[in-house]
Amino acid sequence: MVTAAYPTGTVLLLAGTRQGLFLLTSQDRVRWNIQATSLQRHDARIFYAMFDPHNHYRLFAADNRQRVAFLRYSDDFGVSWQEPEESISFPTTGPNGQAEIWYIEPGRPQAPQTLYAGTGPADLWISYDSGNHWQRNAALNEKARHEQWENGEVGPVYIVL
């Protein structure tokens, strides 16, 4: 894994767009440097990106394109990307035909390899190994009336995370 490659005090923002993911850096918050990652595609739709501070700043990106969602991660600040060995998969799509990853959140400091992902259709996914393997949270997802949680857009699971 690559550790932080930016000077101490650098402000680092992630900008997901329909053209890919960009890293914006600044030392003074006035002048910004924009750096494209290798996740640039004409059909990309980077809806969410985050750094996991518990795991050497592993970068995660949710690419929700063309009714298909991909979760990717990078250990070198976006130079290269990998897909998890067991990724988030969608047995069905939502009412609008979409399958989307809405949010990725690191676990508590006591569980540094744990990550959570909220998706639409409304589901909660958990990884216990820094994002290499994902599984549905059966206790929550198989709850009675789970199908009523979906509102057609952002699922309530996203709001809870």
mmCIF file of C-alpha atoms in Angstrom, residues 4-160:
data_model
loop_
_atom_site.group_PDB
_atom_site.id
_atom_site.type_symbol
_atom_site.label_atom_id
_atom_site.label_comp_id
_atom_site.label_asym_id
_atom_site.label_seq_id
_atom_site.Cartn_x
_atom_site.Cartn_y
_atom_site.Cartn_z
ATOM 1 C CA ALA A 4 0.219 9.641 1.960
ATOM 2 C CA ALA A 5 2.166 11.248 -0.884
ATOM 3 C CA TYR A 6 1.196 14.830 -0.103
ATOM 4 C CA PRO A 7 2.979 17.297 2.199
ATOM 5 C CA THR A 8 1.636 17.747 5.717
ATOM 6 C CA GLY A 9 -1.182 20.288 5.751
ATOM 7 C CA THR A 10 -2.385 19.544 2.228
ATOM 8 C CA VAL A 11 -6.142 19.813 1.777
ATOM 9 C CA LEU A 12 -7.336 16.970 -0.432
ATOM 10 C CA LEU A 13 -10.814 16.907 -1.990
ATOM 11 C CA LEU A 14 -12.342 14.210 -4.169
ATOM 12 C CA ALA A 15 -14.579 15.286 -7.038
ATOM 13 C CA GLY A 16 -16.704 12.643 -8.731
ATOM 14 C CA THR A 17 -18.130 13.582 -12.120
ATOM 15 C CA ARG A 18 -19.606 12.055 -15.260
ATOM 16 C CA GLN A 19 -16.085 12.175 -16.692
ATOM 17 C CA GLY A 20 -14.411 10.328 -13.820
ATOM 18 C CA LEU A 21 -12.773 11.039 -10.485
ATOM 19 C CA PHE A 22 -10.479 13.994 -9.809
ATOM 20 C CA LEU A 23 -8.233 14.837 -6.853
ATOM 21 C CA LEU A 24 -8.058 18.508 -5.895
ATOM 22 C CA THR A 25 -5.198 19.592 -3.626
ATOM 23 C CA SER A 26 -4.237 22.878 -2.026
ATOM 24 C CA GLN A 27 -1.743 24.135 0.526
ATOM 25 C CA ASP A 28 -3.457 27.495 1.049
ATOM 26 C CA ARG A 29 -7.101 26.805 0.073
ATOM 27 C CA VAL A 30 -6.824 29.584 -2.514
ATOM 28 C CA ARG A 31 -4.926 27.909 -5.360
ATOM 29 C CA TRP A 32 -5.951 24.372 -6.279
ATOM 30 C CA ASN A 33 -4.228 21.672 -8.289
ATOM 31 C CA ILE A 34 -6.578 19.339 -10.196
ATOM 32 C CA GLN A 35 -5.299 15.853 -10.933
ATOM 33 C CA ALA A 36 -7.238 13.279 -12.936
ATOM 34 C CA THR A 37 -7.184 9.700 -11.674
ATOM 35 C CA SER A 38 -7.026 6.757 -14.053
ATOM 36 C CA LEU A 39 -10.760 6.274 -13.508
ATOM 37 C CA GLN A 40 -11.685 8.384 -16.536
ATOM 38 C CA ARG A 41 -14.268 7.025 -18.954
ATOM 39 C CA HIS A 42 -16.815 8.510 -21.286
ATOM 40 C CA ASP A 43 -19.566 6.553 -19.529
ATOM 41 C CA ALA A 44 -18.333 7.028 -15.942
ATOM 42 C CA ARG A 45 -20.622 8.411 -13.285
ATOM 43 C CA ILE A 46 -18.641 8.698 -10.067
ATOM 44 C CA PHE A 47 -21.361 9.305 -7.537
ATOM 45 C CA TYR A 48 -19.337 8.896 -4.365
ATOM 46 C CA ALA A 49 -15.688 8.637 -3.397
ATOM 47 C CA MET A 50 -13.902 8.475 -0.064
ATOM 48 C CA PHE A 51 -10.532 7.858 1.532
ATOM 49 C CA ASP A 52 -10.423 5.265 4.268
ATOM 50 C CA PRO A 53 -8.220 6.847 6.942
ATOM 51 C CA HIS A 54 -7.850 3.507 8.748
ATOM 52 C CA ASN A 55 -6.188 1.719 5.813
ATOM 53 C CA HIS A 56 -3.338 3.842 4.496
ATOM 54 C CA TYR A 57 -5.830 6.118 2.765
ATOM 55 C CA ARG A 58 -7.236 3.489 0.442
ATOM 56 C CA LEU A 59 -9.439 5.349 -2.022
ATOM 57 C CA PHE A 60 -12.905 3.989 -2.847
ATOM 58 C CA ALA A 61 -15.093 5.108 -5.747
ATOM 59 C CA ALA A 62 -18.697 4.204 -6.552
ATOM 60 C CA ASP A 63 -19.219 4.269 -10.312
ATOM 61 C CA ASN A 64 -22.978 4.211 -10.968
ATOM 62 C CA ARG A 65 -23.213 4.009 -14.732
ATOM 63 C CA GLN A 66 -25.782 2.795 -17.213
ATOM 64 C CA ARG A 67 -27.954 0.968 -14.633
ATOM 65 C CA VAL A 68 -24.904 -0.913 -13.291
ATOM 66 C CA ALA A 69 -22.899 -0.037 -10.178
ATOM 67 C CA PHE A 70 -19.223 -0.785 -9.651
ATOM 68 C CA LEU A 71 -17.186 -0.346 -6.513
ATOM 69 C CA ARG A 72 -13.464 0.080 -7.056
ATOM 70 C CA TYR A 73 -10.532 0.859 -4.799
ATOM 71 C CA SER A 74 -7.057 2.287 -5.257
ATOM 72 C CA ASP A 75 -4.014 2.039 -3.015
ATOM 73 C CA ASP A 76 -1.985 4.535 -5.069
ATOM 74 C CA PHE A 77 -4.182 7.663 -5.120
ATOM 75 C CA GLY A 78 -6.045 6.696 -8.284
ATOM 76 C CA VAL A 79 -3.132 5.658 -10.501
ATOM 77 C CA SER A 80 -4.566 2.135 -10.707
ATOM 78 C CA TRP A 81 -7.859 0.569 -9.600
ATOM 79 C CA GLN A 82 -8.935 -2.850 -8.427
ATOM 80 C CA GLU A 83 -12.320 -4.428 -7.969
ATOM 81 C CA PRO A 84 -13.081 -6.323 -4.758
ATOM 82 C CA GLU A 85 -12.811 -10.116 -4.877
ATOM 83 C CA GLU A 86 -16.441 -10.250 -3.725
ATOM 84 C CA SER A 87 -18.135 -7.023 -4.701
ATOM 85 C CA ILE A 88 -21.529 -5.574 -3.995
ATOM 86 C CA SER A 89 -24.066 -7.301 -6.219
ATOM 87 C CA PHE A 90 -27.679 -6.462 -6.784
ATOM 88 C CA PRO A 91 -30.255 -9.255 -6.959
ATOM 89 C CA THR A 92 -32.827 -6.749 -8.205
ATOM 90 C CA THR A 93 -32.883 -3.157 -9.306
ATOM 91 C CA GLY A 94 -34.961 -0.376 -7.814
ATOM 92 C CA PRO A 95 -38.272 0.964 -9.093
ATOM 93 C CA ASN A 96 -36.432 3.256 -11.508
ATOM 94 C CA GLY A 97 -34.371 0.344 -12.878
ATOM 95 C CA GLN A 98 -31.210 1.545 -11.194
ATOM 96 C CA ALA A 99 -28.733 -0.295 -8.986
ATOM 97 C CA GLU A 100 -26.558 2.271 -7.239
ATOM 98 C CA ILE A 101 -23.978 2.578 -4.491
ATOM 99 C CA TRP A 102 -24.856 5.734 -2.602
ATOM 100 C CA TYR A 103 -22.474 5.893 0.311
ATOM 101 C CA ILE A 104 -19.325 4.261 1.698
ATOM 102 C CA GLU A 105 -18.329 4.780 5.308
ATOM 103 C CA PRO A 106 -15.369 3.474 7.324
ATOM 104 C CA GLY A 107 -16.092 1.599 10.532
ATOM 105 C CA ARG A 108 -15.167 2.675 14.019
ATOM 106 C CA PRO A 109 -11.501 3.099 14.989
ATOM 107 C CA GLN A 110 -11.763 -0.142 17.025
ATOM 108 C CA ALA A 111 -12.641 -1.998 13.783
ATOM 109 C CA PRO A 112 -10.254 -0.414 11.271
ATOM 110 C CA GLN A 113 -10.854 -2.940 8.485
ATOM 111 C CA THR A 114 -14.652 -2.568 8.572
ATOM 112 C CA LEU A 115 -16.488 -0.570 5.907
ATOM 113 C CA TYR A 116 -20.190 -0.003 5.249
ATOM 114 C CA ALA A 117 -21.947 0.755 1.976
ATOM 115 C CA GLY A 118 -25.506 1.991 1.539
ATOM 116 C CA THR A 119 -27.119 1.160 -1.793
ATOM 117 C CA GLY A 120 -30.259 1.599 -3.813
ATOM 118 C CA PRO A 121 -32.338 -0.531 -3.853
ATOM 119 C CA ALA A 122 -32.164 -0.002 -0.091
ATOM 120 C CA ASP A 123 -29.550 -2.377 1.298
ATOM 121 C CA LEU A 124 -26.658 -2.230 3.719
ATOM 122 C CA TRP A 125 -23.402 -3.971 2.797
ATOM 123 C CA ILE A 126 -20.439 -4.648 5.105
ATOM 124 C CA SER A 127 -16.790 -5.467 4.492
ATOM 125 C CA TYR A 128 -14.610 -6.742 7.320
ATOM 126 C CA ASP A 129 -11.374 -6.828 5.297
ATOM 127 C CA SER A 130 -10.764 -3.287 4.005
ATOM 128 C CA GLY A 131 -13.155 -3.626 1.070
ATOM 129 C CA ASN A 132 -11.905 -6.867 -0.517
ATOM 130 C CA HIS A 133 -15.054 -8.875 0.286
ATOM 131 C CA TRP A 134 -18.573 -7.481 0.763
ATOM 132 C CA GLN A 135 -21.669 -9.113 2.204
ATOM 133 C CA ARG A 136 -25.234 -7.992 2.708
ATOM 134 C CA ASN A 137 -26.263 -7.239 6.265
ATOM 135 C CA ALA A 138 -28.865 -9.986 6.482
ATOM 136 C CA ALA A 139 -30.241 -8.908 9.870
ATOM 137 C CA LEU A 140 -31.221 -5.522 8.482
ATOM 138 C CA ASN A 141 -31.972 -6.416 4.874
ATOM 139 C CA GLU A 142 -34.277 -9.332 5.672
ATOM 140 C CA LYS A 143 -36.296 -7.361 8.205
ATOM 141 C CA ALA A 144 -40.069 -7.404 7.763
ATOM 142 C CA ARG A 145 -41.327 -4.734 5.350
ATOM 143 C CA HIS A 146 -37.819 -4.165 3.956
ATOM 144 C CA GLU A 147 -39.361 -3.730 0.500
ATOM 145 C CA GLN A 148 -41.236 -0.650 1.761
ATOM 146 C CA TRP A 149 -37.991 1.157 2.569
ATOM 147 C CA GLU A 150 -37.297 1.881 -1.085
ATOM 148 C CA ASN A 151 -38.675 5.240 -2.124
ATOM 149 C CA GLY A 152 -37.518 5.220 -5.735
ATOM 150 C CA GLU A 153 -34.481 7.403 -5.200
ATOM 151 C CA VAL A 154 -32.069 7.484 -2.272
ATOM 152 C CA GLY A 155 -32.829 4.618 0.082
ATOM 153 C CA PRO A 156 -33.192 5.234 3.822
ATOM 154 C CA VAL A 157 -30.105 3.079 4.456
ATOM 155 C CA TYR A 158 -28.007 5.832 2.865
ATOM 156 C CA ILE A 159 -29.469 8.348 5.292
ATOM 157 C CA VAL A 160 -28.715 6.159 8.320
#
